[in-house]
CSV table of C-alpha atoms and ligand atoms in Angstrom, one decimal:
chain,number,residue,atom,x,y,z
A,1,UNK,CA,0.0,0.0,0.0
A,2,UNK,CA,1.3,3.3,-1.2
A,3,UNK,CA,2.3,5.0,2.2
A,4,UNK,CA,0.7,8.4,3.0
A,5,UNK,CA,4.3,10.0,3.3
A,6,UNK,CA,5.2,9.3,-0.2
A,7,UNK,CA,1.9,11.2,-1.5
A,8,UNK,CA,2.5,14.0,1.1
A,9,UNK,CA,6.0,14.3,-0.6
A,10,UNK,CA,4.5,14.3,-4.4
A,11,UNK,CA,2.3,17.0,-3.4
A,12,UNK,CA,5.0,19.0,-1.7
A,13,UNK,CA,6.6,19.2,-5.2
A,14,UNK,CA,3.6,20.1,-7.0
A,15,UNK,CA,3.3,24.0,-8.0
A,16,UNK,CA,1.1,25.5,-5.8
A,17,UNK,CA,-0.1,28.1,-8.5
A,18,UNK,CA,-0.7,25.6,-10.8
A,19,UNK,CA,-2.9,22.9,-8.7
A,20,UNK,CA,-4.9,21.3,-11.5
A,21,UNK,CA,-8.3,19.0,-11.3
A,22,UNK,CA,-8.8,15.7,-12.9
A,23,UNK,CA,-10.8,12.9,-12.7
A,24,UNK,CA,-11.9,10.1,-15.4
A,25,UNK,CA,-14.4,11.6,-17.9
A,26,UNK,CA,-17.6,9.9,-17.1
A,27,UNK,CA,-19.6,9.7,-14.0
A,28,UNK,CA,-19.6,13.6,-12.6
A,29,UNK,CA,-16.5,14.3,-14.6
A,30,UNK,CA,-18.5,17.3,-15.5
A,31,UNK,CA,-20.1,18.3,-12.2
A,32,UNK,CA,-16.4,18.2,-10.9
A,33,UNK,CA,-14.7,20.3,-13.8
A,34,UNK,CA,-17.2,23.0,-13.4
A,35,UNK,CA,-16.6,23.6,-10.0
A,36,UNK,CA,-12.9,23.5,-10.6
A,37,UNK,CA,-12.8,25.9,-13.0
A,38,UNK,CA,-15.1,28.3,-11.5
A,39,UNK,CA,-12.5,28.5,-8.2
A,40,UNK,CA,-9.5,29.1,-10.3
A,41,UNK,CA,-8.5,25.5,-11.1
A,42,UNK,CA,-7.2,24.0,-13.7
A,43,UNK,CA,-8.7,21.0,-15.5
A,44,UNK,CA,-7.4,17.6,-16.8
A,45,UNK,CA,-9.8,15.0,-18.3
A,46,UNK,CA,-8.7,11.2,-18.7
A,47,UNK,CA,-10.8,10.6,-21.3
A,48,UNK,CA,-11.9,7.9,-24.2
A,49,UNK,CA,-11.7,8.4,-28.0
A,50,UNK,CA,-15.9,7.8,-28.4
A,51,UNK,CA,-16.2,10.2,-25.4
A,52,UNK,CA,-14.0,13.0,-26.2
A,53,UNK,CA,-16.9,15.0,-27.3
A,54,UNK,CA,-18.7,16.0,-24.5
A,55,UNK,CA,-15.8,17.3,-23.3
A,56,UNK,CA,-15.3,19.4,-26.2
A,57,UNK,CA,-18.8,20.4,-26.6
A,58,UNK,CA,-18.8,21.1,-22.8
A,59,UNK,CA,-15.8,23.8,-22.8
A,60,UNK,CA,-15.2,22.7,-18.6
A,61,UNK,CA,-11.7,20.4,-19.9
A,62,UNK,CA,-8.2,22.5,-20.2
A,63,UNK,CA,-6.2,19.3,-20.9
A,64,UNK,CA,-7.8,16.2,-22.5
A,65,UNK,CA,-5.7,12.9,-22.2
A,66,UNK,CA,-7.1,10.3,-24.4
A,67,UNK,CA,-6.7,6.7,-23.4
A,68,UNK,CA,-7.6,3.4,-24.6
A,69,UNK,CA,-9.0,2.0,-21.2
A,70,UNK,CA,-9.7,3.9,-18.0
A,71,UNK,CA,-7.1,1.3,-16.6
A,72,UNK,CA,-4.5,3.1,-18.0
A,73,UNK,CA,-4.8,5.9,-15.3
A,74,UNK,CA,-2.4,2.9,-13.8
A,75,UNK,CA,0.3,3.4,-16.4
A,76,UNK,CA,3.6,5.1,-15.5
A,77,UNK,CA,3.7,7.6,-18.2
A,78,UNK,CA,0.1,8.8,-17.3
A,79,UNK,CA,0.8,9.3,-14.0
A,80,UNK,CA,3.8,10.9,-14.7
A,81,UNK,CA,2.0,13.4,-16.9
A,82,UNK,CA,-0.6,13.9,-14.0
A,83,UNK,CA,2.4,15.0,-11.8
A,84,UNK,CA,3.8,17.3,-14.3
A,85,UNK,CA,0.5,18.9,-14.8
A,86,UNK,CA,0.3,19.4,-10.6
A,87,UNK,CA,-3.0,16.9,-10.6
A,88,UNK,CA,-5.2,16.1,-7.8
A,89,UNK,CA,-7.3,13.4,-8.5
A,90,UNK,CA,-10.7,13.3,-7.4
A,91,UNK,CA,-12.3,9.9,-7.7
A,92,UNK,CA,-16.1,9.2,-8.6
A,93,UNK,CA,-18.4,6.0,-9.5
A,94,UNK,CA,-16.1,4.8,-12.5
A,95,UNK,CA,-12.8,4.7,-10.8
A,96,UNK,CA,-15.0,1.7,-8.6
A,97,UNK,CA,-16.3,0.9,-11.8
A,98,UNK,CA,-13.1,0.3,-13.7
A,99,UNK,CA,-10.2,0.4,-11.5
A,100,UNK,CA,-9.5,-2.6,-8.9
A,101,UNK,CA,-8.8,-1.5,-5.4
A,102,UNK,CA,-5.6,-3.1,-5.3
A,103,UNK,CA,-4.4,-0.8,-8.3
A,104,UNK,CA,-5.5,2.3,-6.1
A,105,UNK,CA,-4.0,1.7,-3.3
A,106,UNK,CA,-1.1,-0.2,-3.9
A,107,UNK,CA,0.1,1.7,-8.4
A,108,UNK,CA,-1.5,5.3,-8.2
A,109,UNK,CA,1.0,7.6,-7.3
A,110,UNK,CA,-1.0,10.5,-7.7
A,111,UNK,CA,-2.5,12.5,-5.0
A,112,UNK,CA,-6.4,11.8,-4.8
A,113,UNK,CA,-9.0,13.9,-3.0
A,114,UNK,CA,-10.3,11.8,-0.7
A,115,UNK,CA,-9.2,9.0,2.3
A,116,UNK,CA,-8.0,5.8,0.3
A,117,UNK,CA,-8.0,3.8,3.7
A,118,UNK,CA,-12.0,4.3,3.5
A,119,UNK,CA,-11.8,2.7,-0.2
A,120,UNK,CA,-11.5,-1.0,1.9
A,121,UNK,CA,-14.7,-0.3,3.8
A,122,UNK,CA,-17.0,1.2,1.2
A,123,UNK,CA,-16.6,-2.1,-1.3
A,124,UNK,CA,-17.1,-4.5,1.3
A,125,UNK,CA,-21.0,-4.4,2.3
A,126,UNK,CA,-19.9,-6.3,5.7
A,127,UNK,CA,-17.7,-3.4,6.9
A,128,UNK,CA,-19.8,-1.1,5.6
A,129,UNK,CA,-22.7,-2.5,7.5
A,130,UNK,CA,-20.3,-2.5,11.0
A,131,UNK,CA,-19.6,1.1,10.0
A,132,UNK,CA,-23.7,2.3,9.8
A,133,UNK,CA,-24.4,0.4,12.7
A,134,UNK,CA,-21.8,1.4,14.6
A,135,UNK,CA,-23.1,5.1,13.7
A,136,UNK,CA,-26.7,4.1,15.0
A,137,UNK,CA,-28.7,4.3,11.8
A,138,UNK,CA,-31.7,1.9,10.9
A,139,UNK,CA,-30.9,-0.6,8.7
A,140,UNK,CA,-32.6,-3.3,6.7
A,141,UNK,CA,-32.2,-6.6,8.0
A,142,UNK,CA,-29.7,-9.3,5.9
A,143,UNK,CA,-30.2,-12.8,5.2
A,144,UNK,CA,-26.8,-14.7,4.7
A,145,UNK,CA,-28.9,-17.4,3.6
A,146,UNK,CA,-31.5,-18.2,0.8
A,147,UNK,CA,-33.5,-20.4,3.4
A,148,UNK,CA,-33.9,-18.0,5.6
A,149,UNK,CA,-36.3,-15.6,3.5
A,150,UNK,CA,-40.0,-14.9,5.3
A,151,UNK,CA,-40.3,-12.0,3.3
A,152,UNK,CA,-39.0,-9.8,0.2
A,153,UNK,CA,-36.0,-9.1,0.1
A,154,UNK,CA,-33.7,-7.6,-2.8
A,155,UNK,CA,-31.1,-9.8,-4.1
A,156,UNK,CA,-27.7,-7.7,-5.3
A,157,UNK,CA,-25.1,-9.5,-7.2
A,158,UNK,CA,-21.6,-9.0,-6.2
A,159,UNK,CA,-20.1,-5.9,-7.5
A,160,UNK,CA,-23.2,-4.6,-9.4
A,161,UNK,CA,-23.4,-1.0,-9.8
A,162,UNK,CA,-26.1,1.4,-10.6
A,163,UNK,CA,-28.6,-0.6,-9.7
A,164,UNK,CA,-27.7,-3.1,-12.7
A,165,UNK,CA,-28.5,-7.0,-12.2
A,166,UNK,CA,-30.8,-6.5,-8.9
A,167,UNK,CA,-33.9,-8.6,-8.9
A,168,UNK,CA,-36.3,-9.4,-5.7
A,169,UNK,CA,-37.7,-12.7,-4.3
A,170,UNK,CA,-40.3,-13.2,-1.7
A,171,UNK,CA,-39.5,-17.0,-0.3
A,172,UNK,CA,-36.5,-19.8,-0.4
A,173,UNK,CA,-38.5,-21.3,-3.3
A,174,UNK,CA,-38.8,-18.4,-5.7
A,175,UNK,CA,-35.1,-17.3,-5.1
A,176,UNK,CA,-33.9,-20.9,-6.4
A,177,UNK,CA,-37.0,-20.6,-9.3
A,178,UNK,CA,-35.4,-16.8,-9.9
A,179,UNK,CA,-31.4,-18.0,-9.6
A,180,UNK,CA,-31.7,-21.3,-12.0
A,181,UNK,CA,-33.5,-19.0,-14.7
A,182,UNK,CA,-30.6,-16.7,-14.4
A,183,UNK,CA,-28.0,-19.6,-14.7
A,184,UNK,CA,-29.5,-21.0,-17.4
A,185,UNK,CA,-29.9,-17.7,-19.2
A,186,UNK,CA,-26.4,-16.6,-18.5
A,187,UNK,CA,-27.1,-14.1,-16.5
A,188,UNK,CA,-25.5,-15.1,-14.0
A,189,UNK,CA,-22.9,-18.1,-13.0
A,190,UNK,CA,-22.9,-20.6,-10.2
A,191,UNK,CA,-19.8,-19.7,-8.2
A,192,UNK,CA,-21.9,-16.1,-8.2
A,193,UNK,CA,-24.6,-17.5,-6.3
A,194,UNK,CA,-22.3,-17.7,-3.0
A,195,UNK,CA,-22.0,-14.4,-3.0
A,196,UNK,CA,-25.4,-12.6,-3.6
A,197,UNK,CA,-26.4,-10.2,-0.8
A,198,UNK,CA,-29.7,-10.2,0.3
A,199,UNK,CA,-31.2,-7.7,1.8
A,200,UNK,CA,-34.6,-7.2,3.1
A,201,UNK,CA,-37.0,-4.9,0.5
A,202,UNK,CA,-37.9,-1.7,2.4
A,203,UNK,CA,-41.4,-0.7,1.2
A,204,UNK,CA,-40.9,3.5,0.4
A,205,UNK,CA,-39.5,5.9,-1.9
A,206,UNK,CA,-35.7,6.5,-1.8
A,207,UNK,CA,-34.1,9.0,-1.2
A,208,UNK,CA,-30.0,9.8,-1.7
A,209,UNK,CA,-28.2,12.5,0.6
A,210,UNK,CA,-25.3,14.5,-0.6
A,211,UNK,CA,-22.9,15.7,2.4
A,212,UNK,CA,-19.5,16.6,2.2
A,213,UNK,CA,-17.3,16.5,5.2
A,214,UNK,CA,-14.9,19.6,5.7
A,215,UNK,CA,-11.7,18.8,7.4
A,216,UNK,CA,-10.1,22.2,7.2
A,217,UNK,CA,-13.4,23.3,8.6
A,218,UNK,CA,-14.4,20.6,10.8
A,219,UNK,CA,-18.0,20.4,9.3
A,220,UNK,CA,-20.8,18.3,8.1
A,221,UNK,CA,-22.6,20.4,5.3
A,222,UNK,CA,-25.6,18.8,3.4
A,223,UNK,CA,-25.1,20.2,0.1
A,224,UNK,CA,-28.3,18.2,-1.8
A,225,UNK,CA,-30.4,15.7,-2.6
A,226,UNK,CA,-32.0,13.4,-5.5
A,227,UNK,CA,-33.8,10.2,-5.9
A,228,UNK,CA,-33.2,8.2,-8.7
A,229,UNK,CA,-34.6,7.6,-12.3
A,230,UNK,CA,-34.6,3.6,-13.0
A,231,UNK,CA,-35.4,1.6,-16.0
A,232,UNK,CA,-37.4,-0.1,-16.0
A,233,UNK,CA,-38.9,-0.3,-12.7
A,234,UNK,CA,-40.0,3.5,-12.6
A,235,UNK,CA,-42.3,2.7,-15.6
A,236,UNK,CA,-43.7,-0.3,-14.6
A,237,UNK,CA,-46.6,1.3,-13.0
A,238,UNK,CA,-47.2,2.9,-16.6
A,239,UNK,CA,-48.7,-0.8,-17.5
A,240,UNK,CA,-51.9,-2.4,-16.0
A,241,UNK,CA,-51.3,-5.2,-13.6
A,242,UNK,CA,-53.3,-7.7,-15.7
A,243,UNK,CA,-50.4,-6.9,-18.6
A,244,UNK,CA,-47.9,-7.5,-16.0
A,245,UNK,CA,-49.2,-10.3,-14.6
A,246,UNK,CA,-49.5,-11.6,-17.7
A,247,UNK,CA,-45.4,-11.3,-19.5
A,248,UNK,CA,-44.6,-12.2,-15.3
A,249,UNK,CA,-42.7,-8.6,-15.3
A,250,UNK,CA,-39.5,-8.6,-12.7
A,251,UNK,CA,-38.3,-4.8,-11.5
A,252,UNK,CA,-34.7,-4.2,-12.8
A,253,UNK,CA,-32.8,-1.5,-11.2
A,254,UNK,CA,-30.4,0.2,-14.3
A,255,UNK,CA,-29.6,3.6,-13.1
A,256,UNK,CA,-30.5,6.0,-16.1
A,257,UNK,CA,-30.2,9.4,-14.2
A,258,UNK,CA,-31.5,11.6,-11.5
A,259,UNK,CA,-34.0,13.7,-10.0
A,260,UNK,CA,-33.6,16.6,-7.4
A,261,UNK,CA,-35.8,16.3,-4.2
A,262,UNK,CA,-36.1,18.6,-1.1
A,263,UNK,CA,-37.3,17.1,1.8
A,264,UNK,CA,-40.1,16.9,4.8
A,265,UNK,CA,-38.3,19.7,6.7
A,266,UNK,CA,-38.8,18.1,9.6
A,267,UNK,CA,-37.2,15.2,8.9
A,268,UNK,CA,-33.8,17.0,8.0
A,269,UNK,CA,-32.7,17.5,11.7
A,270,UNK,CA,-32.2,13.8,11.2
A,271,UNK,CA,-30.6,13.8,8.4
A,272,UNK,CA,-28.0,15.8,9.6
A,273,UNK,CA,-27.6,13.4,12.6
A,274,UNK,CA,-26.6,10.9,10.4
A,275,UNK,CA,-24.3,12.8,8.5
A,276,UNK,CA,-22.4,14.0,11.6
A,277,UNK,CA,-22.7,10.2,13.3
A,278,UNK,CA,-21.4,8.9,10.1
A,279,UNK,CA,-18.2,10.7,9.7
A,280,UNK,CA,-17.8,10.6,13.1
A,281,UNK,CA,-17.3,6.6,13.0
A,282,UNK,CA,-15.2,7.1,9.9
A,283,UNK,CA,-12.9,9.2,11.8
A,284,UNK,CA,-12.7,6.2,14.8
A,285,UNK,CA,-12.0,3.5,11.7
A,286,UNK,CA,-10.2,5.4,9.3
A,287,UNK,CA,-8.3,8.4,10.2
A,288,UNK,CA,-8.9,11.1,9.8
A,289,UNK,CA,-12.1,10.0,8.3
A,290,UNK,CA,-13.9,11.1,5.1
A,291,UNK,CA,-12.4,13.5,3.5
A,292,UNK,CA,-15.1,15.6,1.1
A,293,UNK,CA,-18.2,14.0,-0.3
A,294,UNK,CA,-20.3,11.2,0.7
A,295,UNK,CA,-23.7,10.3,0.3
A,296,UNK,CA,-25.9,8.5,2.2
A,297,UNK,CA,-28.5,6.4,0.3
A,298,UNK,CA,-31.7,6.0,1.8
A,299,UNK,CA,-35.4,4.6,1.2
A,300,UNK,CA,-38.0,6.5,3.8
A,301,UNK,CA,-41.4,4.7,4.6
A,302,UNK,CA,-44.4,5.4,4.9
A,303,UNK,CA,-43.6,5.8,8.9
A,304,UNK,CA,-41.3,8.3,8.2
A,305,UNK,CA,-38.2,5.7,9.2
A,306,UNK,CA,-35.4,6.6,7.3
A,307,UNK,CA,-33.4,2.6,6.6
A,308,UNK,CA,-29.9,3.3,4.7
A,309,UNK,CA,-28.8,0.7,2.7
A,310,UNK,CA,-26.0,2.0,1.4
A,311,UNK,CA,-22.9,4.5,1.6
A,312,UNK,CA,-20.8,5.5,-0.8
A,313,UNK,CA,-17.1,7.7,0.9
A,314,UNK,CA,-17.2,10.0,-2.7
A,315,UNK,CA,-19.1,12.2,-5.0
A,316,UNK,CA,-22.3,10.6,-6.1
A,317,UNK,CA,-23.7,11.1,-9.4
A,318,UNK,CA,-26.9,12.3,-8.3
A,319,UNK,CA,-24.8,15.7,-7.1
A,320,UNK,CA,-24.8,16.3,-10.9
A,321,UNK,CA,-28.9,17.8,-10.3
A,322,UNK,CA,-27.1,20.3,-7.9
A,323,UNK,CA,-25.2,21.5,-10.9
A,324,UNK,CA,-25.2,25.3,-10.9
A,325,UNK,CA,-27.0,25.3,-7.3
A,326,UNK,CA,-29.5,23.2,-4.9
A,327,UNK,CA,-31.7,24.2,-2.8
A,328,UNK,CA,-30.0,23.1,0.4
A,329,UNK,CA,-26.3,24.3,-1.2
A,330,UNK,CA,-27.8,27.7,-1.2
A,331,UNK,CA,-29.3,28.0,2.1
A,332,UNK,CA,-25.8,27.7,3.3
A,333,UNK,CA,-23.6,29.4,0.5
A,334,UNK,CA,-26.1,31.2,-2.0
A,335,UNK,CA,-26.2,31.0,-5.4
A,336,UNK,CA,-23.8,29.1,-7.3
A,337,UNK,CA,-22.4,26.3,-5.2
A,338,UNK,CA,-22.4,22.7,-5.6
A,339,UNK,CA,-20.6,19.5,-4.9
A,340,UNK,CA,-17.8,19.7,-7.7
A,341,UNK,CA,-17.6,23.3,-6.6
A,342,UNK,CA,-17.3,23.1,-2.9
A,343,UNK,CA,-14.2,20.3,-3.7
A,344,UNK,CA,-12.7,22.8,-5.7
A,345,UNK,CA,-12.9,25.2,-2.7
A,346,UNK,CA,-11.5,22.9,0.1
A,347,UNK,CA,-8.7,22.3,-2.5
A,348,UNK,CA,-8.1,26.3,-3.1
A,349,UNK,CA,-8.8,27.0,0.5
A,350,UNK,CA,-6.0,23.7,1.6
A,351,UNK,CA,-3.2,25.1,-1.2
A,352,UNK,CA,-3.9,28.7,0.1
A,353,UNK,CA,-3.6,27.6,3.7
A,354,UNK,CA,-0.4,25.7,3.0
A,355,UNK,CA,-2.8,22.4,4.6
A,356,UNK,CA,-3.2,20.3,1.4
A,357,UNK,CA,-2.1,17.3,3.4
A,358,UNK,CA,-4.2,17.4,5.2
A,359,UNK,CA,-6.5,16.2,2.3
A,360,UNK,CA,-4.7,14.3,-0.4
A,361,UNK,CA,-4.0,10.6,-0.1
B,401,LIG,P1,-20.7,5.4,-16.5
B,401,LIG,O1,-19.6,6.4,-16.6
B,401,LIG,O2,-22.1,5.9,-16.9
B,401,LIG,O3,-20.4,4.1,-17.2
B,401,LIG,O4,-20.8,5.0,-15.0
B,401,LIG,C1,-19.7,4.6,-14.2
B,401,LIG,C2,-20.2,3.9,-13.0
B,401,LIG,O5,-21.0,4.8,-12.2
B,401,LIG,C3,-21.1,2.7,-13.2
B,401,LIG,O6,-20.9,1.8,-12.3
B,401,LIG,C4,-22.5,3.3,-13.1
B,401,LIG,O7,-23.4,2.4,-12.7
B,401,LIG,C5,-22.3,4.4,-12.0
B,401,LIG,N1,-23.2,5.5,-12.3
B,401,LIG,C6,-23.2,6.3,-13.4
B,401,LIG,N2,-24.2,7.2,-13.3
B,401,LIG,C7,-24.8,7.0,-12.1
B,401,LIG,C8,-25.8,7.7,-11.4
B,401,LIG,N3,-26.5,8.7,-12.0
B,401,LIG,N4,-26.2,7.2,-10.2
B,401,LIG,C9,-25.5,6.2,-9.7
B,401,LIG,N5,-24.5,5.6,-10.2
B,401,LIG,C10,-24.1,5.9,-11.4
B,402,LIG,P1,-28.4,1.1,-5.6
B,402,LIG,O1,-27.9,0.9,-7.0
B,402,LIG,O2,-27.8,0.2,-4.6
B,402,LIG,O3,-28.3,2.6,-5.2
B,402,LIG,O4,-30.0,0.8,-5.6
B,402,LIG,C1,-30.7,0.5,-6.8
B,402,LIG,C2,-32.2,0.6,-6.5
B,402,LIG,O5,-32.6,-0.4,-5.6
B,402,LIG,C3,-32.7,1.9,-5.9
B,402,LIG,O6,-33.9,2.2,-6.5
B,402,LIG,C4,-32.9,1.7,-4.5
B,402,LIG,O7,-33.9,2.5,-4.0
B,402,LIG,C5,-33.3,0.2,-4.5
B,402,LIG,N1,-33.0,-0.5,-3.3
B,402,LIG,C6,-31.7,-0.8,-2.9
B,402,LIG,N2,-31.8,-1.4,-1.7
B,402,LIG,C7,-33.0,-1.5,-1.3
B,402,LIG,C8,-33.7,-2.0,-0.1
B,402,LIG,N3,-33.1,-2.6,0.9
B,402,LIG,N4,-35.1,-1.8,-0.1
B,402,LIG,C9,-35.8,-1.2,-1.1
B,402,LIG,N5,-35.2,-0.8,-2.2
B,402,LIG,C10,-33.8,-0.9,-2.3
């Protein structure tokens, strides 16, 4: 593992008047080059041939490095190039996606935005689970095995993303009816079926919290907040239930984008609880805890319990609604502030300060 002393001495030799942004172009790649440029920043986009033009169109990218494979971020000569060019990286959704852990921890000698330590416990849903518990929110209950199920619960495969590959099941016998269909379409193989994670179907709408953690300021800030836009279980209730019934319709889960939400305001006081209570754990497992965005992801029932099923330690993609502004990003800043922007800022504000260790790993 790349030791935090070697990145502390990268980032010593970086120009401090020339501290550049970059990130993989996909994801919020946008969202995060926005806000870089409109503090001062300079931008560098790791980018693929077929995608090059949104970045073009999108005039947000100073630098555009075309590669092959978002892999390649691992090469030596690009991360040589992202040294010269003073780059902090700021990871999103595709660097999960597409780069293994083991590469980010152990090959990326660029500074990232962000605590890599908390990389270990955001991919592995039993540490994360220790982690929300230990911060006291409600969780939905997990069944470590197919037997067990007395009532619906939502199978994820391992590694899925986005949503992609999630199906339901409502007893031990229509999990193995569901799972041999699967196998036998391809869909999914054997040694797979170890490892699905099931997890009790909350009955509510979700909802997805965007935070981000100051260090330099020792603050929780709730920046935004979005539910999500699925296909093709958001449009299933556009077909009668007879029709359903009828082609025996199963929810999938494939993330398409997002919608902006503002919430009950009486249920933000706990929301902000679970912010605080979440970083603070993160700061007991992790030191010195999150560092900049996270997002806590959330469905909320009709008894206004709020069960998080998830947590992801880095931007979400849903901060792209808050693009420009959000309703809760200007009851704290104004106009104009956002979740690429307000990384931007603690960057600015840690080079200006001379403190940028204390937020690059
Ligand atoms: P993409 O760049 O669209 O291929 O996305 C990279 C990764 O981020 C994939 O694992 C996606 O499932 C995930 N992702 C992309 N967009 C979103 C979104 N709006 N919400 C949640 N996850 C997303
Ligand atoms: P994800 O990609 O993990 O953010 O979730 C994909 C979809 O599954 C979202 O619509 C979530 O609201 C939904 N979902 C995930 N976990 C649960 C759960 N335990 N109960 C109900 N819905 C869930």
């Amino acid at each position: 593992m790349i030791e935090k002393e070697e990145i502390d001495r990268i980032i010593e030799e970086y120009d401090k008047e020339k501290i550049a942004v970059g990130t993989i172009g996909s994801h919020s790649a946008l969202n995060i080059f926005k806000g870089a440029k409109e503090e001062g920043l300079r931008t560098v986009c790791i980018c693929r041939e077929r995608d090059k033009i949104l970045y073009q169109r999108f005039p947000v990218a100073d630098e555009i490095i075309v590669v092959d494979d978002f892999s390649s971020l691992i090469d030596d000569e690009i991360q040589e190039k992202l040294r010269r060019l003073n780059v902090i990286l700021i990871p999103h959704g595709s660097f999960n996606a597409y780069i293994s852990m083991e590469e980010i921890l152990n090959s990326l000698y660029v500074p990232i935005f962000g605590n890599r330590k908390l990389l270990s416990w955001e991919i592995d849903r039993e540490k994360q689970r220790r982690w929300l518990q230990q911060a006291g929110l409600n969780l939905p209950k997990i069944f470590d095995n197919p037997e067990e199920i007395d009532r619906l619960v939502i199978a994820k495969f391992p590694g899925a993303r986005g949503g992609k590959g999630y199906f339901l099941a409502s007893s031990p016998e229509n999990f193995k009816e569901k799972t041999e269909k699967m196998i036998r379409y391809g869909q999914l193989k054997e040694e797979d079926l170890e490892r699905i994670y099931l997890q009790e179907y909350i009955l509510g709408v979700n909802a997805y919290f965007q935070y981000f953690h100051s260090i330099l300021n020792d603050e929780v800030e709730l920046l935004g907040m979005d539910k999500r836009y699925e296909s093709a279980v958001d449009s299933i209730g556009r077909i009668p239930a007879s029709e359903q019934l009828q082609i025996d319709l199963n929810p999938t889960y494939t993330i398409v984008g997002n919608i902006p939400i503002t919430l009950r305001e009486s249920l933000l006081p706990e929301v902000l609880r679970m912010g605080d209570n979440v970083v603070e754990v993160s700061k007991r497992i992790a030191p010195p805890g999150i560092i900049g965005p996270f997002c806590l992801e959330t469905i909320i029932t009709d008894k206004l319990e709020i069960y998080t099923f998830e947590i992801s330690a880095r931007i979400v993609a849903g901060s792209n609604v808050g693009i420009g502004t959000s309703p809760y990003a200007y009851l704290k800043y104004g106009e104009g502030m956002y979740m690429g922007r307000r990384i931007a800022m603690e960057i600015r504000h840690g080079s200006e300060r001379e403190e940028l260790e204390k937020i690059v790993y």
